[in-house]
Amino acid sequence: MVGQGNYQLARSDGPPPLPLDLREHKLHISLQWGIILLTSCIAPLVLYPSLHWGADLSLKISLSVSSAMLGASTLYSLGIRTWRLFKSTSNCRPPTSESRWNFDFFHWNYLLGFVLVTIIIVVGLTEDPPSVRMTSLPPSILLVQVGLTLVIVGVLAKLRVRQPFPVSSMPAGTAFRPGILVIIEDVVAVDGGRGRAYRSALMERYAASLRFRRLIEDLNWFWGFGGLLMGIVLICILASVGSQTFAFGLGWTVPWIWAGVWAVITTYWVKSALREEKLTWSESQKVVEV
């Protein structure tokens, strides 16, 4: 890896650029999130009551159909992502990958989340009668999983603990970096189609800019603690609320509302921070040189 000093010499006029302009991909991003929202929020909320009370189907069949749609869309997304990383011509695998089976950090967490959700839904459906309350838990469980991962990796990064294994672009032996940074790297490189060029550019930006590092660390705590606390509180509410149907509605709507609020806050926060980073870049470089 190129030393930090080289980054500063190469980009004295501003921080190293990231090869991505979200304004050019508004339609694609809107379509992707629309599909995710449809299959992971709207479909379960519409299918379960429509099939159970509208079509007078059994509780088990109604819950199974809504769960199957969620599972099918998740498997499709997971399959596409796996192929992009696995194929021999892949240009989005982490540079540390020595094998096509060495997936990135986000992919392994994606797989873990899918397994956890599958177990919860299967357990809920095999009860007699099927547990509507159990099938309301997946979004909250994912909040806890992702939030806890970000907090743990954030603590390891803060303590400068060295990685015993490669984590996406970072080889074994280097210090952990905030989990949110690695997730951004993996999602944009693979799902966003920006490839290894983006992975390298993001790591270069992180190494060169103190303000960017602070922003990433703050975002890691914001999403990590926010998701963890929201997930725990919601699980407690879902476990104690009287009506299972009401619990189902809460379980499949509240996490998305929370994520939307966090995303809006993050958008304005990041825009402001990056603008400040650019305006103060030359001044900050002079301080480093002194």
PDB file of C-alpha atoms in Angstrom:
ATOM      1  CA  MET A   1       0.000   0.000   0.000  1.00  0.00           C
ATOM      2  CA  VAL A   2       1.205   3.487  -0.825  1.00  0.00           C
ATOM      3  CA  GLY A   3       2.190   5.535   2.181  1.00  0.00           C
ATOM      4  CA  GLN A   4       0.042   8.392   3.444  1.00  0.00           C
ATOM      5  CA  GLY A   5       2.624  10.971   2.430  1.00  0.00           C
ATOM      6  CA  ASN A   6       2.315   9.907  -1.223  1.00  0.00           C
ATOM      7  CA  TYR A   7      -1.435  10.472  -1.125  1.00  0.00           C
ATOM      8  CA  GLN A   8      -0.944  13.988   0.163  1.00  0.00           C
ATOM      9  CA  LEU A   9       1.628  14.870  -2.487  1.00  0.00           C
ATOM     10  CA  ALA A  10      -0.537  13.455  -5.238  1.00  0.00           C
ATOM     11  CA  ARG A  11      -3.672  15.326  -4.129  1.00  0.00           C
ATOM     12  CA  SER A  12      -2.572  18.685  -2.761  1.00  0.00           C
ATOM     13  CA  ASP A  13      -5.636  20.366  -4.322  1.00  0.00           C
ATOM     14  CA  GLY A  14      -8.205  18.137  -2.647  1.00  0.00           C
ATOM     15  CA  PRO A  15      -8.829  14.710  -1.121  1.00  0.00           C
ATOM     16  CA  PRO A  16      -8.398  11.631  -3.356  1.00  0.00           C
ATOM     17  CA  PRO A  17     -11.611  11.384  -5.407  1.00  0.00           C
ATOM     18  CA  LEU A  18     -14.086   8.516  -5.213  1.00  0.00           C
ATOM     19  CA  PRO A  19     -15.175   7.182  -8.649  1.00  0.00           C
ATOM     20  CA  LEU A  20     -18.892   7.417  -7.881  1.00  0.00           C
ATOM     21  CA  ASP A  21     -21.470  10.167  -8.332  1.00  0.00           C
ATOM     22  CA  LEU A  22     -24.772   9.123  -6.764  1.00  0.00           C
ATOM     23  CA  ARG A  23     -26.613  11.804  -8.722  1.00  0.00           C
ATOM     24  CA  GLU A  24     -25.901   9.848 -11.913  1.00  0.00           C
ATOM     25  CA  HIS A  25     -27.492   6.708 -10.464  1.00  0.00           C
ATOM     26  CA  LYS A  26     -30.649   8.095  -8.827  1.00  0.00           C
ATOM     27  CA  LEU A  27     -33.005   6.020 -10.997  1.00  0.00           C
ATOM     28  CA  HIS A  28     -31.067   2.777 -10.455  1.00  0.00           C
ATOM     29  CA  ILE A  29     -30.831   3.359  -6.691  1.00  0.00           C
ATOM     30  CA  SER A  30     -34.550   4.185  -6.492  1.00  0.00           C
ATOM     31  CA  LEU A  31     -35.471   1.012  -8.393  1.00  0.00           C
ATOM     32  CA  GLN A  32     -33.233  -1.179  -6.235  1.00  0.00           C
ATOM     33  CA  TRP A  33     -34.577   0.211  -2.970  1.00  0.00           C
ATOM     34  CA  GLY A  34     -38.119   0.054  -4.330  1.00  0.00           C
ATOM     35  CA  ILE A  35     -37.736  -3.677  -4.996  1.00  0.00           C
ATOM     36  CA  ILE A  36     -36.191  -4.255  -1.564  1.00  0.00           C
ATOM     37  CA  LEU A  37     -38.992  -2.323   0.140  1.00  0.00           C
ATOM     38  CA  LEU A  38     -41.636  -4.178  -1.859  1.00  0.00           C
ATOM     39  CA  THR A  39     -40.353  -7.688  -1.092  1.00  0.00           C
ATOM     40  CA  SER A  40     -39.076  -7.098   2.457  1.00  0.00           C
ATOM     41  CA  CYS A  41     -41.754  -4.817   3.892  1.00  0.00           C
ATOM     42  CA  ILE A  42     -44.863  -4.283   1.770  1.00  0.00           C
ATOM     43  CA  ALA A  43     -45.289  -7.896   0.568  1.00  0.00           C
ATOM     44  CA  PRO A  44     -45.350  -9.519   4.050  1.00  0.00           C
ATOM     45  CA  LEU A  45     -47.721  -6.822   5.349  1.00  0.00           C
ATOM     46  CA  VAL A  46     -50.115  -7.264   2.416  1.00  0.00           C
ATOM     47  CA  LEU A  47     -49.927 -11.011   1.770  1.00  0.00           C
ATOM     48  CA  TYR A  48     -50.394 -12.315   5.318  1.00  0.00           C
ATOM     49  CA  PRO A  49     -53.717 -10.549   6.118  1.00  0.00           C
ATOM     50  CA  SER A  50     -54.978 -10.789   2.525  1.00  0.00           C
ATOM     51  CA  LEU A  51     -54.464 -14.548   2.345  1.00  0.00           C
ATOM     52  CA  HIS A  52     -55.530 -15.329   5.910  1.00  0.00           C
ATOM     53  CA  TRP A  53     -58.633 -13.173   6.228  1.00  0.00           C
ATOM     54  CA  GLY A  54     -59.354 -12.200   2.622  1.00  0.00           C
ATOM     55  CA  ALA A  55     -58.839 -15.607   0.975  1.00  0.00           C
ATOM     56  CA  ASP A  56     -59.660 -17.533   4.169  1.00  0.00           C
ATOM     57  CA  LEU A  57     -56.483 -19.623   3.963  1.00  0.00           C
ATOM     58  CA  SER A  58     -54.950 -21.238   7.018  1.00  0.00           C
ATOM     59  CA  LEU A  59     -52.533 -19.281   9.178  1.00  0.00           C
ATOM     60  CA  LYS A  60     -49.663 -21.584   8.222  1.00  0.00           C
ATOM     61  CA  ILE A  61     -50.228 -21.230   4.470  1.00  0.00           C
ATOM     62  CA  SER A  62     -50.634 -17.448   4.697  1.00  0.00           C
ATOM     63  CA  LEU A  63     -47.406 -16.999   6.645  1.00  0.00           C
ATOM     64  CA  SER A  64     -45.578 -19.528   4.462  1.00  0.00           C
ATOM     65  CA  VAL A  65     -46.461 -17.699   1.231  1.00  0.00           C
ATOM     66  CA  SER A  66     -45.344 -14.296   2.537  1.00  0.00           C
ATOM     67  CA  SER A  67     -42.156 -15.836   3.942  1.00  0.00           C
ATOM     68  CA  ALA A  68     -41.482 -17.708   0.687  1.00  0.00           C
ATOM     69  CA  MET A  69     -41.624 -14.483  -1.317  1.00  0.00           C
ATOM     70  CA  LEU A  70     -39.127 -12.865   1.035  1.00  0.00           C
ATOM     71  CA  GLY A  71     -36.882 -15.935   0.843  1.00  0.00           C
ATOM     72  CA  ALA A  72     -37.033 -16.104  -2.954  1.00  0.00           C
ATOM     73  CA  SER A  73     -36.067 -12.447  -3.410  1.00  0.00           C
ATOM     74  CA  THR A  74     -33.241 -12.800  -0.885  1.00  0.00           C
ATOM     75  CA  LEU A  75     -31.907 -15.943  -2.557  1.00  0.00           C
ATOM     76  CA  TYR A  76     -32.018 -14.216  -5.942  1.00  0.00           C
ATOM     77  CA  SER A  77     -30.030 -11.221  -4.642  1.00  0.00           C
ATOM     78  CA  LEU A  78     -27.606 -13.506  -2.839  1.00  0.00           C
ATOM     79  CA  GLY A  79     -27.169 -15.651  -5.939  1.00  0.00           C
ATOM     80  CA  ILE A  80     -26.424 -12.646  -8.158  1.00  0.00           C
ATOM     81  CA  ARG A  81     -23.923 -11.324  -5.630  1.00  0.00           C
ATOM     82  CA  THR A  82     -22.253 -14.733  -5.254  1.00  0.00           C
ATOM     83  CA  TRP A  83     -21.849 -15.067  -9.022  1.00  0.00           C
ATOM     84  CA  ARG A  84     -20.324 -11.596  -9.359  1.00  0.00           C
ATOM     85  CA  LEU A  85     -17.685 -12.506  -6.778  1.00  0.00           C
ATOM     86  CA  PHE A  86     -17.184 -16.116  -7.880  1.00  0.00           C
ATOM     87  CA  LYS A  87     -16.874 -15.897 -11.675  1.00  0.00           C
ATOM     88  CA  SER A  88     -13.346 -16.119 -13.067  1.00  0.00           C
ATOM     89  CA  THR A  89     -13.651 -12.746 -14.817  1.00  0.00           C
ATOM     90  CA  SER A  90     -14.802 -10.940 -11.665  1.00  0.00           C
ATOM     91  CA  ASN A  91     -13.376  -7.447 -11.276  1.00  0.00           C
ATOM     92  CA  CYS A  92     -15.057  -6.744  -7.949  1.00  0.00           C
ATOM     93  CA  ARG A  93     -13.436  -9.318  -5.671  1.00  0.00           C
ATOM     94  CA  PRO A  94     -11.243  -7.864  -2.904  1.00  0.00           C
ATOM     95  CA  PRO A  95      -7.567  -7.630  -3.928  1.00  0.00           C
ATOM     96  CA  THR A  96      -6.733  -9.854  -0.939  1.00  0.00           C
ATOM     97  CA  SER A  97      -8.802 -12.749  -2.351  1.00  0.00           C
ATOM     98  CA  GLU A  98      -6.568 -15.645  -3.371  1.00  0.00           C
ATOM     99  CA  SER A  99      -9.513 -17.864  -4.264  1.00  0.00           C
ATOM    100  CA  ARG A 100     -12.909 -17.411  -5.863  1.00  0.00           C
ATOM    101  CA  TRP A 101     -14.354 -18.758  -2.599  1.00  0.00           C
ATOM    102  CA  ASN A 102     -12.885 -15.903  -0.553  1.00  0.00           C
ATOM    103  CA  PHE A 103     -15.950 -13.681  -0.433  1.00  0.00           C
ATOM    104  CA  ASP A 104     -15.944 -10.210   1.076  1.00  0.00           C
ATOM    105  CA  PHE A 105     -16.950  -9.051   4.563  1.00  0.00           C
ATOM    106  CA  PHE A 106     -20.468  -8.006   3.590  1.00  0.00           C
ATOM    107  CA  HIS A 107     -21.140 -11.307   1.804  1.00  0.00           C
ATOM    108  CA  TRP A 108     -20.379 -13.419   4.867  1.00  0.00           C
ATOM    109  CA  ASN A 109     -22.595 -11.178   6.996  1.00  0.00           C
ATOM    110  CA  TYR A 110     -25.323 -11.426   4.354  1.00  0.00           C
ATOM    111  CA  LEU A 111     -25.122 -15.229   4.538  1.00  0.00           C
ATOM    112  CA  LEU A 112     -25.225 -15.185   8.344  1.00  0.00           C
ATOM    113  CA  GLY A 113     -28.276 -12.918   8.324  1.00  0.00           C
ATOM    114  CA  PHE A 114     -30.056 -15.166   5.821  1.00  0.00           C
ATOM    115  CA  VAL A 115     -29.387 -18.240   7.976  1.00  0.00           C
ATOM    116  CA  LEU A 116     -30.613 -16.509  11.153  1.00  0.00           C
ATOM    117  CA  VAL A 117     -33.810 -15.289   9.496  1.00  0.00           C
ATOM    118  CA  THR A 118     -34.471 -18.711   7.941  1.00  0.00           C
ATOM    119  CA  ILE A 119     -34.122 -20.446  11.313  1.00  0.00           C
ATOM    120  CA  ILE A 120     -36.477 -17.983  13.015  1.00  0.00           C
ATOM    121  CA  ILE A 121     -39.145 -18.289  10.318  1.00  0.00           C
ATOM    122  CA  VAL A 122     -38.928 -22.106  10.177  1.00  0.00           C
ATOM    123  CA  VAL A 123     -39.239 -22.362  13.968  1.00  0.00           C
ATOM    124  CA  GLY A 124     -42.227 -20.015  13.901  1.00  0.00           C
ATOM    125  CA  LEU A 125     -43.981 -21.953  11.133  1.00  0.00           C
ATOM    126  CA  THR A 126     -43.425 -25.383  12.708  1.00  0.00           C
ATOM    127  CA  GLU A 127     -45.149 -24.420  15.952  1.00  0.00           C
ATOM    128  CA  ASP A 128     -48.760 -25.492  16.408  1.00  0.00           C
ATOM    129  CA  PRO A 129     -50.424 -23.127  15.748  1.00  0.00           C
ATOM    130  CA  PRO A 130     -47.784 -21.196  13.768  1.00  0.00           C
ATOM    131  CA  SER A 131     -46.304 -18.280  15.698  1.00  0.00           C
ATOM    132  CA  VAL A 132     -47.115 -14.944  14.064  1.00  0.00           C
ATOM    133  CA  ARG A 133     -44.952 -13.313  16.718  1.00  0.00           C
ATOM    134  CA  MET A 134     -41.880 -15.324  15.661  1.00  0.00           C
ATOM    135  CA  THR A 135     -42.358 -14.418  12.007  1.00  0.00           C
ATOM    136  CA  SER A 136     -42.404 -10.728  12.972  1.00  0.00           C
ATOM    137  CA  LEU A 137     -38.834 -10.890  14.333  1.00  0.00           C
ATOM    138  CA  PRO A 138     -36.541 -11.108  11.228  1.00  0.00           C
ATOM    139  CA  PRO A 139     -36.071  -7.339  10.594  1.00  0.00           C
ATOM    140  CA  SER A 140     -35.317  -6.733  14.289  1.00  0.00           C
ATOM    141  CA  ILE A 141     -32.884  -9.655  14.412  1.00  0.00           C
ATOM    142  CA  LEU A 142     -31.047  -8.231  11.397  1.00  0.00           C
ATOM    143  CA  LEU A 143     -30.791  -4.845  13.127  1.00  0.00           C
ATOM    144  CA  VAL A 144     -29.162  -6.532  16.116  1.00  0.00           C
ATOM    145  CA  GLN A 145     -26.845  -8.599  13.911  1.00  0.00           C
ATOM    146  CA  VAL A 146     -25.621  -5.670  11.813  1.00  0.00           C
ATOM    147  CA  GLY A 147     -25.506  -3.249  14.735  1.00  0.00           C
ATOM    148  CA  LEU A 148     -23.539  -5.647  16.930  1.00  0.00           C
ATOM    149  CA  THR A 149     -21.104  -6.371  14.092  1.00  0.00           C
ATOM    150  CA  LEU A 150     -20.449  -2.656  13.552  1.00  0.00           C
ATOM    151  CA  VAL A 151     -19.934  -2.038  17.270  1.00  0.00           C
ATOM    152  CA  ILE A 152     -17.542  -4.986  17.705  1.00  0.00           C
ATOM    153  CA  VAL A 153     -15.471  -4.122  14.627  1.00  0.00           C
ATOM    154  CA  GLY A 154     -15.541  -0.452  15.635  1.00  0.00           C
ATOM    155  CA  VAL A 155     -14.086  -1.292  19.051  1.00  0.00           C
ATOM    156  CA  LEU A 156     -11.391  -3.466  17.448  1.00  0.00           C
ATOM    157  CA  ALA A 157     -10.522  -0.596  15.083  1.00  0.00           C
ATOM    158  CA  LYS A 158     -10.393   1.893  17.965  1.00  0.00           C
ATOM    159  CA  LEU A 159      -8.003  -0.379  19.872  1.00  0.00           C
ATOM    160  CA  ARG A 160      -5.883  -0.859  16.726  1.00  0.00           C
ATOM    161  CA  VAL A 161      -6.231  -4.640  16.969  1.00  0.00           C
ATOM    162  CA  ARG A 162      -4.626  -6.417  14.021  1.00  0.00           C
ATOM    163  CA  GLN A 163      -6.710  -8.658  11.792  1.00  0.00           C
ATOM    164  CA  PRO A 164      -5.952 -12.389  12.051  1.00  0.00           C
ATOM    165  CA  PHE A 165      -7.446 -12.826   8.574  1.00  0.00           C
ATOM    166  CA  PRO A 166      -8.148 -10.646   5.503  1.00  0.00           C
ATOM    167  CA  VAL A 167     -11.220  -8.395   5.716  1.00  0.00           C
ATOM    168  CA  SER A 168     -12.233  -7.354   2.195  1.00  0.00           C
ATOM    169  CA  SER A 169      -9.384  -5.117   0.886  1.00  0.00           C
ATOM    170  CA  MET A 170      -7.353  -5.209   4.101  1.00  0.00           C
ATOM    171  CA  PRO A 171      -4.867  -8.117   4.380  1.00  0.00           C
ATOM    172  CA  ALA A 172      -4.218 -10.116   7.536  1.00  0.00           C
ATOM    173  CA  GLY A 173      -1.927  -8.326   9.968  1.00  0.00           C
ATOM    174  CA  THR A 174      -3.262  -4.822   9.329  1.00  0.00           C
ATOM    175  CA  ALA A 175      -5.345  -2.989  11.913  1.00  0.00           C
ATOM    176  CA  PHE A 176      -9.116  -3.389  11.774  1.00  0.00           C
ATOM    177  CA  ARG A 177     -11.016  -0.531  10.170  1.00  0.00           C
ATOM    178  CA  PRO A 178     -14.589   0.531  11.040  1.00  0.00           C
ATOM    179  CA  GLY A 179     -17.147  -1.959   9.788  1.00  0.00           C
ATOM    180  CA  ILE A 180     -19.206   0.708   8.044  1.00  0.00           C
ATOM    181  CA  LEU A 181     -16.204   1.510   5.830  1.00  0.00           C
ATOM    182  CA  VAL A 182     -15.873  -2.123   4.756  1.00  0.00           C
ATOM    183  CA  ILE A 183     -19.604  -2.441   4.098  1.00  0.00           C
ATOM    184  CA  ILE A 184     -19.560   0.691   1.920  1.00  0.00           C
ATOM    185  CA  GLU A 185     -16.577  -0.726   0.039  1.00  0.00           C
ATOM    186  CA  ASP A 186     -18.191  -4.114  -0.559  1.00  0.00           C
ATOM    187  CA  VAL A 187     -21.678  -2.892  -1.466  1.00  0.00           C
ATOM    188  CA  VAL A 188     -20.511  -0.224  -3.918  1.00  0.00           C
ATOM    189  CA  ALA A 189     -17.839  -2.458  -5.486  1.00  0.00           C
ATOM    190  CA  VAL A 190     -20.074  -5.509  -5.985  1.00  0.00           C
ATOM    191  CA  ASP A 191     -23.736  -4.487  -5.872  1.00  0.00           C
ATOM    192  CA  GLY A 192     -23.034  -1.037  -7.311  1.00  0.00           C
ATOM    193  CA  GLY A 193     -20.784  -2.478 -10.021  1.00  0.00           C
ATOM    194  CA  ARG A 194     -17.847  -0.120  -9.376  1.00  0.00           C
ATOM    195  CA  GLY A 195     -15.318  -2.939  -8.991  1.00  0.00           C
ATOM    196  CA  ARG A 196     -11.829  -2.966  -7.542  1.00  0.00           C
ATOM    197  CA  ALA A 197     -11.197   0.603  -8.674  1.00  0.00           C
ATOM    198  CA  TYR A 198     -13.652   1.807  -6.055  1.00  0.00           C
ATOM    199  CA  ARG A 199     -12.167  -0.445  -3.370  1.00  0.00           C
ATOM    200  CA  SER A 200      -8.725   1.062  -3.971  1.00  0.00           C
ATOM    201  CA  ALA A 201     -10.027   4.634  -4.179  1.00  0.00           C
ATOM    202  CA  LEU A 202     -11.989   4.329  -0.931  1.00  0.00           C
ATOM    203  CA  MET A 203      -9.006   2.935   0.967  1.00  0.00           C
ATOM    204  CA  GLU A 204      -6.822   5.696  -0.479  1.00  0.00           C
ATOM    205  CA  ARG A 205      -9.291   8.350   0.646  1.00  0.00           C
ATOM    206  CA  TYR A 206      -9.494   6.816   4.123  1.00  0.00           C
ATOM    207  CA  ALA A 207      -5.705   6.737   4.497  1.00  0.00           C
ATOM    208  CA  ALA A 208      -5.191  10.278   3.211  1.00  0.00           C
ATOM    209  CA  SER A 209      -7.942  12.244   4.951  1.00  0.00           C
ATOM    210  CA  LEU A 210      -8.249  12.689   8.711  1.00  0.00           C
ATOM    211  CA  ARG A 211     -11.694  14.275   8.389  1.00  0.00           C
ATOM    212  CA  PHE A 212     -12.900  11.348   6.290  1.00  0.00           C
ATOM    213  CA  ARG A 213     -11.632   8.886   8.901  1.00  0.00           C
ATOM    214  CA  ARG A 214     -13.473  10.779  11.630  1.00  0.00           C
ATOM    215  CA  LEU A 215     -16.652  10.802   9.551  1.00  0.00           C
ATOM    216  CA  ILE A 216     -16.453   7.052   8.958  1.00  0.00           C
ATOM    217  CA  GLU A 217     -15.848   6.353  12.648  1.00  0.00           C
ATOM    218  CA  ASP A 218     -18.792   8.535  13.695  1.00  0.00           C
ATOM    219  CA  LEU A 219     -21.071   6.883  11.124  1.00  0.00           C
ATOM    220  CA  ASN A 220     -19.992   3.468  12.381  1.00  0.00           C
ATOM    221  CA  TRP A 221     -21.114   4.311  15.938  1.00  0.00           C
ATOM    222  CA  PHE A 222     -24.266   6.043  14.666  1.00  0.00           C
ATOM    223  CA  TRP A 223     -25.468   3.008  12.715  1.00  0.00           C
ATOM    224  CA  GLY A 224     -23.942   0.401  15.024  1.00  0.00           C
ATOM    225  CA  PHE A 225     -25.344   1.571  18.357  1.00  0.00           C
ATOM    226  CA  GLY A 226     -28.506   2.883  16.698  1.00  0.00           C
ATOM    227  CA  GLY A 227     -29.305  -0.429  15.017  1.00  0.00           C
ATOM    228  CA  LEU A 228     -28.347  -2.516  18.043  1.00  0.00           C
ATOM    229  CA  LEU A 229     -30.481  -0.507  20.486  1.00  0.00           C
ATOM    230  CA  MET A 230     -33.413  -0.252  18.067  1.00  0.00           C
ATOM    231  CA  GLY A 231     -33.341  -4.007  17.445  1.00  0.00           C
ATOM    232  CA  ILE A 232     -33.188  -4.919  21.145  1.00  0.00           C
ATOM    233  CA  VAL A 233     -35.974  -2.504  22.125  1.00  0.00           C
ATOM    234  CA  LEU A 234     -38.196  -3.694  19.279  1.00  0.00           C
ATOM    235  CA  ILE A 235     -37.658  -7.379  20.105  1.00  0.00           C
ATOM    236  CA  CYS A 236     -38.708  -6.680  23.699  1.00  0.00           C
ATOM    237  CA  ILE A 237     -41.829  -4.863  22.476  1.00  0.00           C
ATOM    238  CA  LEU A 238     -42.743  -7.633  20.023  1.00  0.00           C
ATOM    239  CA  ALA A 239     -42.330 -10.263  22.731  1.00  0.00           C
ATOM    240  CA  SER A 240     -44.623  -8.447  25.162  1.00  0.00           C
ATOM    241  CA  VAL A 241     -47.341  -6.826  23.024  1.00  0.00           C
ATOM    242  CA  GLY A 242     -50.713  -8.552  23.422  1.00  0.00           C
ATOM    243  CA  SER A 243     -51.856  -8.938  19.804  1.00  0.00           C
ATOM    244  CA  GLN A 244     -49.669 -11.103  17.575  1.00  0.00           C
ATOM    245  CA  THR A 245     -51.105  -9.439  14.473  1.00  0.00           C
ATOM    246  CA  PHE A 246     -50.174  -6.017  15.838  1.00  0.00           C
ATOM    247  CA  ALA A 247     -46.704  -7.384  16.615  1.00  0.00           C
ATOM    248  CA  PHE A 248     -46.406  -8.571  13.000  1.00  0.00           C
ATOM    249  CA  GLY A 249     -47.239  -5.096  11.725  1.00  0.00           C
ATOM    250  CA  LEU A 250     -44.759  -3.444  14.081  1.00  0.00           C
ATOM    251  CA  GLY A 251     -42.028  -5.953  13.289  1.00  0.00           C
ATOM    252  CA  TRP A 252     -42.192  -5.376   9.541  1.00  0.00           C
ATOM    253  CA  THR A 253     -42.641  -1.575   9.545  1.00  0.00           C
ATOM    254  CA  VAL A 254     -40.732   0.015  12.443  1.00  0.00           C
ATOM    255  CA  PRO A 255     -37.235  -1.166  11.322  1.00  0.00           C
ATOM    256  CA  TRP A 256     -37.820   0.324   7.868  1.00  0.00           C
ATOM    257  CA  ILE A 257     -39.047   3.619   9.306  1.00  0.00           C
ATOM    258  CA  TRP A 258     -35.981   3.721  11.567  1.00  0.00           C
ATOM    259  CA  ALA A 259     -33.662   2.927   8.630  1.00  0.00           C
ATOM    260  CA  GLY A 260     -35.294   5.653   6.536  1.00  0.00           C
ATOM    261  CA  VAL A 261     -34.809   8.262   9.261  1.00  0.00           C
ATOM    262  CA  TRP A 262     -31.180   7.183   9.797  1.00  0.00           C
ATOM    263  CA  ALA A 263     -30.552   7.275   6.036  1.00  0.00           C
ATOM    264  CA  VAL A 264     -31.915  10.831   5.692  1.00  0.00           C
ATOM    265  CA  ILE A 265     -29.815  12.037   8.636  1.00  0.00           C
ATOM    266  CA  THR A 266     -26.760  10.288   7.177  1.00  0.00           C
ATOM    267  CA  THR A 267     -27.280  11.866   3.747  1.00  0.00           C
ATOM    268  CA  TYR A 268     -27.261  15.442   5.049  1.00  0.00           C
ATOM    269  CA  TRP A 269     -24.499  14.652   7.536  1.00  0.00           C
ATOM    270  CA  VAL A 270     -22.195  13.177   4.880  1.00  0.00           C
ATOM    271  CA  LYS A 271     -22.851  15.999   2.405  1.00  0.00           C
ATOM    272  CA  SER A 272     -21.937  18.580   5.052  1.00  0.00           C
ATOM    273  CA  ALA A 273     -18.846  16.657   6.210  1.00  0.00           C
ATOM    274  CA  LEU A 274     -17.504  16.106   2.678  1.00  0.00           C
ATOM    275  CA  ARG A 275     -18.070  19.755   1.812  1.00  0.00           C
ATOM    276  CA  GLU A 276     -16.136  20.780   4.933  1.00  0.00           C
ATOM    277  CA  GLU A 277     -13.395  18.266   4.105  1.00  0.00           C
ATOM    278  CA  LYS A 278     -12.934  19.770   0.652  1.00  0.00           C
ATOM    279  CA  LEU A 279     -12.951  23.378   1.893  1.00  0.00           C
ATOM    280  CA  THR A 280     -10.353  22.732   4.597  1.00  0.00           C
ATOM    281  CA  TRP A 281      -8.179  20.277   2.651  1.00  0.00           C
ATOM    282  CA  SER A 282      -5.314  22.630   1.761  1.00  0.00           C
ATOM    283  CA  GLU A 283      -5.238  24.031   5.288  1.00  0.00           C
ATOM    284  CA  SER A 284      -5.201  20.567   6.864  1.00  0.00           C
ATOM    285  CA  GLN A 285      -2.342  19.496   4.587  1.00  0.00           C
ATOM    286  CA  LYS A 286      -0.262  22.463   5.725  1.00  0.00           C
ATOM    287  CA  VAL A 287      -0.814  21.418   9.337  1.00  0.00           C
ATOM    288  CA  VAL A 288       0.317  17.868   8.533  1.00  0.00           C
ATOM    289  CA  GLU A 289       3.450  19.128   6.786  1.00  0.00           C
ATOM    290  CA  VAL A 290       4.378  21.333   9.777  1.00  0.00           C
TER     291      VAL A 290
END
